[in-house]
Amino acid sequence: MATRDDSLFLRALSGETLAKPPIWLMRQAGRFLPEYREVRARAGGFLDLCYNPDFAAEVTLQPIRRFGFDAAILFSDILVIPHALGQKLWFATGEGPRLEPVADAKRLGEIHEEIDQDVLAPVYETVRRVKAALPAQTGFIGFCGAPWTVATYMVAGRGTPDQGPAKEFFARDPALFGEMIDRLVIGSAAYLNAQIEAGVDVVQIFDSWAGSLGESDFERWCIAPTRRIVDAVRARHPGVKIIGFPRGAGRLIPAYIAGTGVDAVGLETEIDRSFVREQIQSLVPVQGHLDPHVLRAGGPELEREVEAIRAAFGAGPFVFNLGHGILPDTPIAHVERLVAAVRA
Ligand code: CP3
């Protein structure tokens, strides 16, 4: 019978170089799957899906059943942390997340100091159910958003092209912005620790907007808060691997690794491959970085890119993934071809 030692994903994250890299895809539980859309329609709203353990466990397992990926990622969202801090959150159909913006002392005073773990209890129940159902060799990933990325949504009340509102907030009042970041650090660490206690093997910290920060702001608002989360998780769970994904950080990634202490990093599509080999993969295992558009397009270019990525990173510890989340209209046949090519 297979055991956790057979997990290629955990072996790669522990620094082993494997002949065939393990593979999973960011946003693998999502709209490109008809079986996800079916459950999503039954659940009603997106948050009803996140907070219903039956539905959330089902959609977490769907991509594992269909593609046999080497890791499952918990179905939830990074914005459940502001929600558990008492910020109003809703998902407008076809428009993405909306929150009531928090951009001054009065509004910050209206949200909680600490997360309400009762709001998140269904997420931990989802973890327990998935863990019980998952094959032993399949890794199980929990996650949170990094404080900077989550703060960009909290301040603007929505996704923004340039993260301008959050940048202007920290430029105007760094101490007050720092208070918001402190709450996110403490809440996110408690959230990750509870996911680990419920059964995830690995956690990933998504900093989708890390690349929009200049060098000194990157140190202050990306590296330093992430380090505090890493320290708080290590203090309770020293054996659990932590993957950082500072998307768009490029040349600042070696400083991110040294400053945060993460065990592995996710790579955006745009990063320079020889830089990765020389300055990043020599430090920690890497995960990434196929362009989601190349996957959507399919054809011979997909096969060529898979080969190029395996040739670039296959000589060191490596987990195959995308450089960002899978696009909703990606054909299932292209994902099947990808998995076959990575395992060929
Ligand atoms: O499969 C998985 O990866 C697990 C679940 C997961 C979701 N969101 C589900 C989701 C994960 C890991 C996330 C992370 C997340 N959420 C990030 C960081 C990664 C990234 O993509 O940059 C961010 C910034 C968010 C916030 C968020 N949630 C946005 C901006 C949106 C709308 C855009 C979109 O893709 O729809 C969401 C909604 C969301 N989160 C969906 C899913 C499956 C789509 C909701 C739907 O079914 O309508």
XYZ file of N, CA and C and ligand atoms in Angstrom, residues 25-31 36 40 46 73-79 91 96-97 143 149 153 206 208-209 247 324, ligand 1:
132
model
N -1.741 21.955 -10.258
C -1.942 23.246 -10.923
C -2.664 24.225 -10.005
N -2.153 25.443 -9.935
C -2.845 26.467 -9.163
C -4.247 26.668 -9.742
N -5.232 26.789 -8.854
C -6.655 26.892 -9.198
C -7.177 25.642 -9.908
N -6.589 24.489 -9.569
C -7.024 23.247 -10.232
C -8.465 22.893 -9.877
N -8.934 23.345 -8.707
C -10.341 23.150 -8.353
C -11.061 24.419 -8.788
N -11.665 24.395 -9.958
C -12.263 25.648 -10.420
C -13.089 25.499 -11.673
N -13.377 26.652 -12.246
C -14.405 26.724 -13.280
C -14.107 25.985 -14.569
N -17.030 20.911 -11.288
C -16.976 22.047 -10.349
C -18.168 22.973 -10.573
N -20.884 24.109 -7.862
C -20.965 25.545 -7.615
C -22.407 26.029 -7.773
N -20.439 31.652 -4.101
C -19.071 31.162 -3.953
C -18.723 30.941 -2.475
N -5.103 20.850 -3.492
C -5.094 22.106 -2.729
C -6.491 22.333 -2.172
N -6.509 22.640 -0.884
C -7.762 22.922 -0.183
C -8.603 23.909 -0.977
N -9.892 23.664 -1.074
C -10.762 24.646 -1.711
C -11.221 25.664 -0.682
N -10.780 26.893 -0.843
C -11.178 28.009 0.019
C -10.783 29.262 -0.753
N -10.587 30.374 -0.085
C -10.114 31.575 -0.774
C -9.266 32.390 0.187
N -8.364 33.214 -0.360
C -7.518 34.031 0.523
C -8.345 35.091 1.265
N -9.526 35.421 0.737
C -10.302 36.519 1.340
C -11.162 36.063 2.517
N -19.230 38.003 -3.472
C -18.711 37.771 -4.819
C -19.812 38.125 -5.803
N -15.940 39.030 -9.700
C -14.908 38.789 -8.697
C -15.296 39.352 -7.342
N -14.340 39.336 -6.407
C -14.664 39.673 -5.015
C -14.928 41.162 -4.788
N -3.444 26.797 2.506
C -2.896 28.069 2.034
C -3.521 29.263 2.745
N -0.875 41.098 -0.200
C -1.888 40.840 -1.234
C -3.301 40.933 -0.661
N -6.772 43.971 -1.384
C -8.229 43.799 -1.564
C -9.011 44.473 -0.434
N 0.270 32.750 -0.778
C 0.097 33.394 -2.084
C 0.290 34.907 -1.964
N 0.227 37.297 -4.584
C -0.009 37.520 -6.013
C 0.444 38.895 -6.486
N 0.452 39.878 -5.573
C 0.811 41.241 -5.974
C 2.168 41.684 -5.433
N 4.591 36.369 -6.383
C 4.468 36.459 -7.843
C 4.961 37.810 -8.361
N 0.726 30.962 -12.899
C -0.410 31.600 -12.226
C -1.583 30.638 -12.395
O -7.901 25.302 -6.757
C -7.326 26.098 -5.988
O -6.282 26.706 -6.266
C -7.892 26.241 -4.578
C -8.689 27.341 -4.271
C -8.290 28.812 -4.467
C -9.239 29.777 -4.897
N -8.672 31.024 -4.806
C -10.611 29.477 -5.336
C -11.355 30.474 -6.127
C -7.095 29.496 -4.195
C -5.746 28.952 -3.779
C -7.364 30.898 -4.402
C -6.364 31.958 -4.172
C -6.709 33.358 -4.446
N -7.933 33.968 -4.346
C -5.746 34.342 -4.814
C -4.246 34.116 -4.936
C -3.873 33.441 -6.183
C -4.113 34.247 -7.441
O -4.936 33.786 -8.249
O -3.498 35.304 -7.623
C -6.447 35.560 -4.969
C -5.830 36.887 -5.369
C -7.825 35.314 -4.665
C -8.965 36.288 -4.634
C -10.003 35.931 -5.612
N -10.903 34.900 -5.471
C -10.260 36.578 -6.853
C -9.493 37.747 -7.395
C -11.331 35.888 -7.437
C -12.042 36.260 -8.723
C -11.269 35.922 -9.916
C -11.560 34.527 -10.362
O -10.606 33.796 -10.683
O -12.751 34.179 -10.400
C -11.687 34.813 -6.587
C -12.738 33.802 -6.829
C -12.318 32.382 -6.808
N -11.478 31.817 -5.894
C -12.799 31.364 -7.684
C -12.197 30.165 -7.269
C -12.401 28.783 -7.841
C -13.828 31.532 -8.793
C -15.157 31.674 -8.169
C -16.304 31.123 -8.963
O -16.483 29.895 -8.998
O -17.085 31.941 -9.478
